[in-house]
Coordinates of N, CA and C in Angstrom, one line a residue:
S1 N 0.8 -1.2 0.0 CA -0.1 0.0 0.1 C 0.9 1.2 -0.2
I2 N 0.7 2.2 -1.0 CA 1.4 3.4 -1.0 C 0.6 4.5 -1.7
N3 N 0.6 5.7 -1.2 CA -0.2 6.6 -1.7 C 0.3 7.1 -3.0
A4 N -0.8 7.7 -3.8 CA -0.6 8.3 -5.2 C 0.3 7.4 -6.1
E5 N 0.2 6.1 -6.1 CA 0.8 5.3 -7.1 C -0.1 5.0 -8.2
S6 N 0.4 5.5 -9.4 CA -0.3 5.4 -10.6 C 0.0 4.0 -11.2
Y7 N -0.6 3.6 -12.2 CA -0.2 2.3 -12.9 C 1.0 2.2 -13.6
F8 N 1.4 3.4 -13.9 CA 2.9 3.7 -14.6 C 3.9 3.2 -13.7
Y9 N 3.8 3.6 -12.3 CA 4.6 3.1 -11.4 C 4.5 1.7 -11.0
S10 N 3.3 1.3 -10.8 CA 3.0 0.0 -10.5 C 3.5 -1.0 -11.4
Y11 N 3.5 -0.6 -12.7 CA 4.0 -1.8 -13.7 C 5.6 -1.9 -13.5
Y12 N 6.2 -1.0 -13.2 CA 7.7 -1.2 -13.0 C 8.0 -1.8 -11.7
K13 N 7.2 -1.4 -10.7 CA 7.3 -2.2 -9.3 C 7.0 -3.6 -9.3
I14 N 5.8 -3.9 -10.1 CA 5.6 -5.3 -10.3 C 6.6 -6.2 -11.1
T15 N 7.1 -5.4 -12.1 CA 8.2 -6.0 -13.0 C 9.4 -6.3 -12.1
E16 N 9.8 -5.4 -11.2 CA 10.9 -5.5 -10.3 C 10.6 -6.7 -9.3
I17 N 9.4 -6.8 -8.7 CA 9.1 -7.6 -7.8 C 9.2 -9.1 -8.3
F18 N 8.6 -9.3 -9.5 CA 8.6 -10.6 -10.3 C 10.1 -11.1 -10.4
K19 N 11.0 -10.2 -10.7 CA 12.4 -10.7 -11.0 C 12.9 -11.5 -9.8
H20 N 12.6 -11.1 -8.5 CA 13.2 -11.6 -7.4 C 12.3 -12.5 -6.7
N21 N 11.1 -12.7 -7.0 CA 10.1 -13.5 -6.3 C 9.3 -14.3 -7.2
P22 N 9.9 -15.2 -7.8 CA 9.2 -16.3 -8.9 C 8.2 -17.1 -8.3
Q23 N 8.0 -17.2 -7.0 CA 7.1 -18.0 -6.5 C 5.6 -17.3 -6.5
I24 N 5.7 -15.9 -6.8 CA 4.4 -15.1 -6.8 C 3.4 -15.7 -7.9
D25 N 2.2 -16.0 -7.6 CA 1.3 -16.5 -8.5 C 0.0 -15.7 -8.6
H26 N -0.1 -14.5 -8.0 CA -1.3 -13.9 -7.8 C -1.2 -12.4 -7.4
I27 N -1.4 -11.4 -8.4 CA -1.4 -10.1 -8.0 C -2.7 -9.5 -7.9
I28 N -2.9 -8.8 -6.7 CA -4.1 -8.1 -6.3 C -3.8 -6.5 -6.5
L29 N -4.6 -5.8 -7.2 CA -4.3 -4.4 -7.4 C -5.4 -3.5 -7.1
G30 N -5.3 -2.4 -6.5 CA -6.4 -1.5 -6.2 C -6.9 -0.9 -7.6
F31 N -8.1 -0.6 -7.8 CA -8.6 -0.2 -9.0 C -10.2 0.5 -8.6
S32 N -9.9 1.9 -8.5 CA -11.3 2.6 -8.2 C -11.4 3.7 -9.3
Y33 N -12.6 4.3 -9.1 CA -13.0 5.1 -10.2 C -12.0 6.4 -10.5
H34 N -11.4 6.9 -9.5 CA -10.4 7.9 -9.7 C -9.2 7.5 -10.4
N35 N -9.0 6.1 -10.3 CA -7.7 5.8 -11.0 C -7.7 5.9 -12.5
I36 N -8.9 6.2 -13.2 CA -9.0 6.4 -14.6 C -8.9 7.8 -14.9
S37 N -8.8 8.8 -13.9 CA -8.9 10.2 -14.1 C -7.7 10.7 -14.4
S38 N -7.7 11.9 -15.2 CA -6.3 12.6 -15.6 C -5.7 13.2 -14.4
Y39 N -6.4 13.2 -13.3 CA -5.9 13.7 -11.9 C -4.6 13.0 -11.7
Y40 N -4.5 11.8 -12.0 CA -3.3 11.1 -11.9 C -2.0 11.3 -12.5
D41 N -2.4 12.1 -13.8 CA -1.1 12.6 -14.7 C -0.2 13.5 -13.8
D42 N -0.7 14.2 -13.0 CA 0.1 15.2 -12.3 C 1.1 14.5 -11.3
Y43 N 0.8 13.2 -10.9 CA 1.5 12.4 -10.1 C 2.9 11.6 -10.9
I44 N 2.4 11.6 -12.3 CA 3.5 11.0 -13.1 C 4.4 11.9 -13.8
F45 N 4.0 13.0 -14.4 CA 4.9 14.1 -15.1 C 4.4 15.5 -14.8
G46 N 3.6 15.8 -13.9 CA 3.0 17.0 -13.5 C 3.6 17.7 -12.3
K47 N 2.7 18.6 -11.6 CA 3.2 19.3 -10.6 C 3.5 18.4 -9.2
D48 N 2.9 17.3 -9.1 CA 3.1 16.6 -7.9 C 4.1 15.4 -8.1
A49 N 4.8 15.4 -9.3 CA 5.7 14.3 -9.6 C 7.0 14.1 -8.8
Q50 N 7.5 15.3 -8.3 CA 8.7 15.2 -7.7 C 9.0 14.1 -6.6
S51 N 8.2 14.3 -5.5 CA 8.4 13.3 -4.4 C 8.1 11.9 -4.8
I52 N 7.0 11.9 -5.7 CA 6.5 10.6 -6.1 C 7.5 9.7 -7.0
L53 N 8.2 10.5 -7.8 CA 9.2 9.7 -8.7 C 10.3 9.3 -8.0
L54 N 10.9 10.0 -7.0 CA 12.1 9.6 -6.2 C 11.9 8.1 -5.6
R55 N 10.6 7.7 -5.3 CA 10.3 6.4 -4.7 C 10.8 5.3 -5.7
Y56 N 10.6 5.6 -7.0 CA 10.9 4.5 -8.1 C 12.0 4.7 -9.0
I57 N 12.8 5.9 -8.7 CA 13.9 6.2 -9.6 C 14.9 5.0 -10.0
D58 N 15.0 4.2 -8.8 CA 15.9 3.0 -9.0 C 15.5 1.9 -10.0
I59 N 14.2 1.9 -10.2 CA 13.7 0.7 -10.9 C 13.0 1.2 -12.3
L60 N 13.1 2.5 -12.5 CA 12.4 2.8 -13.9 C 13.5 2.7 -15.0
S61 N 13.0 2.3 -16.1 CA 13.7 2.3 -17.4 C 14.1 3.5 -18.1
F62 N 15.0 3.5 -18.9 CA 15.2 4.8 -19.8 C 14.1 5.0 -20.6
E63 N 13.4 4.1 -21.1 CA 12.0 4.2 -21.9 C 11.1 4.9 -21.0
S64 N 11.0 4.6 -19.8 CA 9.9 5.2 -18.9 C 10.3 6.6 -18.8
L65 N 11.5 6.8 -18.4 CA 11.9 8.3 -18.1 C 11.7 9.2 -19.5
T66 N 11.9 8.6 -20.5 CA 11.8 9.4 -21.7 C 10.1 9.6 -22.0
E67 N 9.3 8.7 -21.6 CA 7.8 8.7 -21.8 C 7.3 9.9 -20.9
M68 N 8.0 10.1 -19.7 CA 7.4 11.0 -18.9 C 8.1 12.5 -19.0
N69 N 8.8 12.4 -20.1 CA 9.5 13.7 -20.5 C 10.5 14.3 -19.5
L70 N 11.0 13.3 -18.6 CA 12.0 13.6 -17.6 C 13.3 14.6 -18.1
F71 N 13.7 14.3 -19.3 CA 15.1 14.9 -19.6 C 14.8 16.1 -20.3
S72 N 13.4 16.7 -20.3 CA 13.3 18.0 -20.8 C 12.8 18.9 -19.8
N73 N 12.9 18.3 -18.4 CA 12.5 19.1 -17.2 C 13.7 19.3 -16.4
S74 N 14.5 20.4 -16.6 CA 15.7 20.6 -15.9 C 15.6 20.8 -14.3
D75 N 14.2 21.3 -14.0 CA 14.1 21.6 -12.6 C 13.9 20.2 -11.9
L76 N 13.2 19.3 -12.4 CA 13.0 18.0 -11.9 C 14.3 17.1 -11.8
I77 N 15.0 17.2 -12.8 CA 16.4 16.5 -12.9 C 17.3 17.0 -11.7
R78 N 17.4 18.3 -11.6 CA 18.2 18.8 -10.6 C 17.6 18.4 -9.2
Y79 N 16.3 18.4 -9.0 CA 15.7 17.9 -7.8 C 16.1 16.6 -7.4
I80 N 16.1 15.6 -8.5 CA 16.3 14.2 -8.2 C 17.7 14.0 -8.0
L81 N 18.6 14.7 -8.7 CA 20.0 14.5 -8.4 C 20.4 14.9 -7.0
K82 N 19.8 16.1 -6.5 CA 20.1 16.6 -5.2 C 19.6 15.5 -4.2
A83 N 18.5 14.9 -4.5 CA 17.9 14.0 -3.4 C 18.8 12.7 -3.4
L84 N 19.2 12.4 -4.5 CA 20.1 11.1 -4.6 C 21.4 11.3 -3.9
I85 N 22.0 12.5 -4.1 CA 23.2 12.7 -3.6 C 23.3 12.8 -2.1
S86 N 22.2 13.5 -1.6 CA 22.1 13.7 0.0 C 20.5 13.3 0.2
P87 N 20.3 11.9 0.3 CA 19.0 11.5 0.7 C 18.6 11.9 2.2
S88 N 17.4 12.3 2.3 CA 17.0 12.7 3.6 C 15.8 11.9 4.2
I89 N 15.2 11.1 3.3 CA 14.2 10.2 3.8 C 14.3 8.9 3.0
D90 N 13.5 8.0 3.4 CA 13.6 6.6 2.7 C 12.5 6.6 1.6
Y91 N 13.0 6.5 0.3 CA 12.2 6.6 -0.9 C 11.8 5.1 -1.4
S92 N 11.4 4.3 -0.3 CA 11.1 2.9 -0.7 C 9.8 3.0 -1.6
Y93 N 9.8 2.1 -2.7 CA 8.7 2.0 -3.5 C 7.8 0.9 -3.2
I94 N 8.2 0.1 -2.1 CA 7.4 -1.1 -1.6 C 6.0 -0.5 -0.9
G95 N 6.1 0.4 0.0 CA 5.0 1.0 0.7 C 4.7 0.2 2.0
K96 N 3.6 0.5 2.6 CA 3.1 0.0 4.0 C 1.8 0.6 4.2
F97 N 1.2 0.0 5.5 CA 0.0 0.5 5.8 C 0.2 1.6 6.9
V98 N -0.2 2.8 6.8 CA 0.0 3.7 7.7 C -1.2 3.9 8.8
E99 N -1.0 3.6 10.0 CA -2.1 3.6 10.9 C -2.6 5.1 11.2
S100 N -3.9 5.2 11.2 CA -4.6 6.5 11.4 C -5.9 6.4 11.9
K101 N -6.4 7.2 13.0 CA -7.6 7.2 13.6 C -8.2 8.4 13.3
E102 N -8.0 9.1 12.1 CA -8.7 10.3 11.6 C -10.2 9.8 11.2
K103 N -11.1 10.6 11.1 CA -12.3 10.3 10.7 C -12.9 11.1 9.6
F104 N -14.0 10.6 8.9 CA -14.5 11.2 7.7 C -14.9 12.7 8.0
D105 N -14.8 13.5 7.0 CA -15.1 15.1 7.1 C -15.6 15.3 5.7
E106 N -16.8 15.9 5.8 CA -17.7 16.2 4.6 C -17.0 17.1 3.6
D107 N -16.3 18.2 4.4 CA -15.7 19.2 3.5 C -14.4 18.7 2.9
S108 N -13.6 17.9 3.6 CA -12.4 17.1 3.0 C -12.9 16.3 1.9
M109 N -14.1 15.6 2.0 CA -14.4 14.8 1.0 C -14.8 15.4 -0.4
K110 N -15.4 16.7 -0.2 CA -15.8 17.5 -1.3 C -14.6 18.0 -2.0
T111 N -13.6 18.5 -1.4 CA -12.3 18.8 -1.9 C -11.7 17.8 -2.8
R112 N -11.7 16.5 -2.1 CA -11.1 15.3 -2.9 C -11.8 15.0 -4.1
I113 N -13.2 15.0 -3.9 CA -14.0 14.8 -5.3 C -13.8 15.9 -6.3
N114 N -13.6 17.0 -6.0 CA -13.4 18.1 -6.8 C -12.0 18.0 -7.6
N115 N -10.8 17.5 -6.7 CA -9.5 17.4 -7.2 C -9.5 16.3 -8.2
Q116 N -10.3 15.1 -7.8 CA -10.1 13.9 -8.6 C -10.8 13.9 -9.7
F117 N -12.1 14.6 -9.8 CA -12.9 14.4 -11.1 C -13.3 15.6 -11.8
F118 N -12.9 16.9 -11.3 CA -13.1 18.0 -11.9 C -12.0 18.8 -12.0
F119 N -12.1 19.6 -13.2 CA -11.0 20.6 -13.4 C -11.6 21.9 -14.0
E120 N -11.3 22.9 -13.2 CA -12.1 24.2 -13.4 C -13.6 24.1 -13.9
K121 N -14.1 23.2 -12.9 CA -15.7 23.0 -12.8 C -16.1 22.0 -13.9
N122 N -15.2 21.6 -14.8 CA -15.5 20.7 -15.7 C -15.1 19.2 -15.4
V123 N -15.9 18.2 -15.9 CA -15.5 16.9 -15.6 C -14.2 16.6 -16.2
R124 N -13.3 16.0 -15.7 CA -11.9 15.7 -16.1 C -11.9 14.7 -17.2
N125 N -10.9 14.6 -18.0 CA -10.7 13.6 -19.0 C -10.2 12.3 -18.3
F126 N -10.0 11.3 -19.0 CA -9.4 10.0 -18.5 C -7.9 10.1 -18.8
S127 N -7.2 9.3 -17.7 CA -5.8 9.3 -18.1 C -5.4 8.3 -19.0
R128 N -4.9 8.7 -20.1 CA -4.3 7.9 -21.1 C -3.3 7.0 -20.8
I129 N -2.4 7.4 -20.0 CA -1.0 6.8 -19.6 C -1.3 5.7 -18.5
N130 N -2.4 6.1 -17.6 CA -2.7 5.1 -16.6 C -3.4 4.0 -17.2
L131 N -4.3 4.3 -18.1 CA -5.0 3.0 -18.7 C -3.9 2.2 -19.6
K132 N -3.1 2.9 -20.3 CA -2.2 2.2 -21.1 C -1.3 1.2 -20.1
Y133 N -0.8 1.6 -19.0 CA -0.2 0.8 -18.0 C -1.0 -0.3 -17.3
L134 N -2.3 0.1 -17.1 CA -3.0 -1.0 -16.5 C -3.1 -2.3 -17.4
K135 N -3.1 -1.9 -18.9 CA -3.2 -2.9 -19.8 C -1.8 -3.6 -19.9
K136 N -0.9 -2.9 -19.8 CA 0.5 -3.6 -19.8 C 0.7 -4.6 -18.4
I137 N 0.2 -4.1 -17.3 CA 0.2 -5.0 -16.2 C -0.6 -6.3 -16.4
T138 N -1.7 -6.1 -17.1 CA -2.6 -7.3 -17.5 C -1.8 -8.2 -18.4
K139 N -1.2 -7.7 -19.3 CA -0.4 -8.6 -20.3 C 0.9 -9.1 -19.6
L140 N 1.6 -8.4 -18.7 CA 2.6 -8.9 -18.0 C 2.3 -10.1 -17.1
C141 N 1.1 -10.0 -16.4 CA 0.6 -11.1 -15.7 C 0.3 -12.3 -16.5
G142 N -0.4 -12.0 -17.6 CA -0.7 -13.1 -18.7 C 0.7 -13.9 -19.1
K143 N 1.8 -13.0 -19.4 CA 2.9 -13.5 -19.9 C 3.5 -14.5 -19.1
Y144 N 3.4 -14.4 -17.7 CA 4.0 -15.2 -16.7 C 3.0 -16.0 -16.0
N145 N 1.8 -16.1 -16.6 CA 0.7 -17.0 -16.0 C 0.4 -16.8 -14.8
I146 N 0.2 -15.5 -14.3 CA -0.1 -15.0 -12.9 C -1.3 -14.5 -12.9
K147 N -2.2 -15.0 -12.0 CA -3.5 -14.6 -11.7 C -3.5 -13.0 -11.4
F148 N -4.5 -12.3 -12.0 CA -4.6 -10.9 -11.8 C -5.8 -10.4 -11.3
T149 N -6.0 -9.9 -10.2 CA -7.4 -9.4 -9.7 C -7.4 -7.9 -9.2
L150 N -8.4 -7.2 -9.6 CA -8.6 -5.9 -9.2 C -9.5 -5.9 -8.0
I151 N -9.2 -4.8 -7.1 CA -10.0 -4.6 -6.0 C -10.6 -3.2 -5.9
N152 N -11.8 -3.1 -5.9 CA -12.2 -1.6 -5.6 C -12.7 -1.6 -4.0
T153 N -11.9 -0.7 -3.4 CA -12.0 -0.7 -1.9 C -13.3 0.0 -1.4
P154 N -13.7 -0.2 -0.3 CA -15.0 0.6 0.2 C -14.9 2.0 0.1
L155 N -16.0 2.7 -0.3 CA -15.9 4.2 -0.5 C -17.2 4.7 0.5
N156 N -17.0 5.7 1.1 CA -18.0 6.5 1.9 C -19.1 6.7 0.9
R157 N -20.3 6.5 1.4 CA -21.6 6.6 0.6 C -21.6 8.2 0.0
K158 N -21.3 9.0 0.8 CA -21.5 10.5 0.3 C -20.5 10.7 -0.7
Y159 N -19.2 10.0 -0.6 CA -18.1 10.2 -1.7 C -18.7 9.5 -3.1
F160 N -19.1 8.4 -2.7 CA -19.7 7.5 -4.0 C -20.8 8.3 -4.8
D161 N -21.8 9.0 -4.1 CA -22.7 9.7 -4.8 C -22.3 10.8 -5.4
E162 N -21.1 11.3 -5.2 CA -20.7 12.6 -5.9 C -19.8 12.2 -7.1
I163 N -19.5 10.9 -7.4 CA -18.7 10.5 -8.5 C -19.5 10.7 -9.8
P164 N -19.0 11.5 -10.9 CA -19.7 11.7 -12.0 C -20.1 10.4 -12.6
P165 N -21.4 10.2 -13.2 CA -21.7 8.9 -13.7 C -20.9 8.5 -15.0
L166 N -20.3 9.4 -15.7 CA -19.4 9.1 -16.8 C -18.3 8.2 -16.3
F167 N -17.8 8.5 -15.1 CA -16.6 7.7 -14.6 C -17.0 6.4 -14.1
I168 N -18.2 6.2 -13.6 CA -18.7 4.9 -13.1 C -19.0 4.1 -14.4
N169 N -19.7 4.6 -15.4 CA -19.9 3.9 -16.7 C -18.6 3.4 -17.3
T170 N -17.7 4.4 -17.5 CA -16.5 4.1 -18.2 C -15.6 3.1 -17.4
Y171 N -15.7 3.1 -16.2 CA -15.0 2.1 -15.3 C -15.4 0.7 -15.7
F172 N -16.6 0.5 -15.8 CA -17.2 -0.8 -15.9 C -17.0 -1.2 -17.5
E173 N -17.0 -0.3 -18.3 CA -16.6 -0.6 -19.9 C -15.2 -1.1 -19.9
I174 N -14.3 -0.5 -19.1 CA -12.9 -0.9 -19.1 C -12.8 -2.3 -18.4
I175 N -13.4 -2.6 -17.3 CA -13.4 -3.9 -16.9 C -13.6 -5.0 -17.9
Q176 N -14.8 -4.7 -18.7 CA -15.2 -5.7 -19.7 C -14.2 -5.6 -21.0
E177 N -13.8 -4.4 -21.4 CA -13.0 -4.4 -22.4 C -11.6 -5.1 -22.2
F178 N -11.0 -4.9 -21.1 CA -9.7 -5.6 -20.8 C -10.1 -7.0 -20.1
D179 N -11.1 -7.5 -20.0 CA -11.6 -8.7 -19.5 C -10.8 -9.0 -18.2
L180 N -11.2 -8.0 -17.2 CA -10.5 -7.9 -15.9 C -11.3 -8.7 -15.0
T181 N -10.8 -9.2 -13.9 CA -11.4 -9.9 -12.7 C -11.6 -8.7 -11.6
L182 N -12.7 -8.4 -11.2 CA -12.9 -7.4 -10.3 C -13.5 -7.8 -8.9
I183 N -13.0 -7.5 -7.7 CA -13.7 -7.7 -6.4 C -14.1 -6.3 -6.1
D184 N -15.5 -6.2 -5.9 CA -16.0 -4.7 -5.8 C -16.6 -4.5 -4.4
F185 N -15.8 -3.7 -3.7 CA -16.4 -3.4 -2.2 C -16.7 -2.0 -2.2
S186 N -17.0 -1.3 -3.3 CA -17.2 0.1 -3.4 C -18.5 0.6 -2.7
E187 N -19.4 -0.2 -2.8 CA -20.8 0.0 -2.3 C -21.1 -0.8 -0.9
L188 N -20.0 -1.4 -0.5 CA -20.2 -2.1 0.9 C -20.5 -1.0 1.8
Y189 N -21.6 -1.1 2.8 CA -21.9 0.0 3.7 C -20.9 -0.2 4.9
L190 N -20.3 1.1 5.1 CA -19.5 1.2 6.4 C -19.9 2.4 6.8
S191 N -19.7 2.7 8.3 CA -20.1 3.9 9.0 C -19.1 5.0 8.5
N192 N -19.4 6.3 8.8 CA -18.3 7.3 8.7 C -17.2 7.1 9.5
D193 N -17.2 6.4 10.7 CA -16.1 6.3 11.6 C -15.0 5.3 10.9
C194 N -15.4 4.7 9.9 CA -14.4 3.7 9.2 C -13.4 4.5 8.2
F195 N -13.7 5.6 8.0 CA -13.2 6.3 6.6 C -12.3 7.6 7.1
L196 N -11.1 7.8 6.4 CA -10.3 8.9 6.6 C -11.1 10.2 6.1
P197 N -10.6 11.4 6.5 CA -11.5 12.5 6.1 C -11.9 12.6 4.6
D198 N -11.1 12.0 3.6 CA -11.3 12.2 2.3 C -12.5 11.2 1.8
G199 N -13.0 10.3 2.4 CA -13.9 9.5 2.2 C -13.6 8.2 1.2
D200 N -12.5 8.2 0.8 CA -12.1 7.1 -0.3 C -10.9 6.3 0.2
H201 N -10.5 6.4 1.5 CA -9.6 5.6 2.3 C -10.1 5.2 3.5
L202 N -9.9 3.8 3.9 CA -10.3 3.5 5.1 C -9.2 3.8 6.2
N203 N -9.7 4.2 7.4 CA -8.9 4.4 8.6 C -8.5 3.0 9.1
T204 N -7.7 3.0 10.2 CA -7.4 1.7 10.8 C -8.6 0.9 11.2
F205 N -9.5 1.6 12.0 CA -10.8 1.2 12.3 C -11.5 0.3 11.2
G206 N -11.6 1.2 10.2 CA -12.3 0.6 9.1 C -11.6 -0.5 8.3
A207 N -10.2 -0.6 8.3 CA -9.5 -1.6 7.6 C -9.6 -2.9 8.4
E208 N -9.7 -2.7 9.8 CA -9.8 -3.9 10.7 C -11.3 -4.4 10.5

């Protein structure tokens, strides 16, 4: 579990894990409605890419760095070199579960919905690169005969009701088009006490 991980990064993470763990026979990957939103592009090559990229820099290929236009972004290159020369935090790409007892907050949820699904009051586009790499993960698992399952984790009911219908419809079209296996907990009823303020992550109580 790691925050803001797009399928672009998941692909290289899974590839690296496969190299050293041939015993793996099943990959379970989170797949929610916001994962198909262009909101994710900011974490790949946009304004929020800096700290995210540093987690994965050791496992990314030259091809991937070219695709994210890294070599034309001198500010990002300088930031990465400085961080690698004098690391101040652990940039592990593996992730972990961070315990939290924070509780749902409707204002925070509305901000989250607005960021994920809207841009300047218009419904966002879909993330071309995230969908491309979701398909690559599917093919990678097929190549190694590894079972691949997606899981849509529980969502607060108020959050779910604010998701634009276009995203919900397209989400299930992608499931069908890519012939994916989905475990869907998005409409599982859980109380507000189970969610973090944003409404689309479980807190420790909710996870338990």
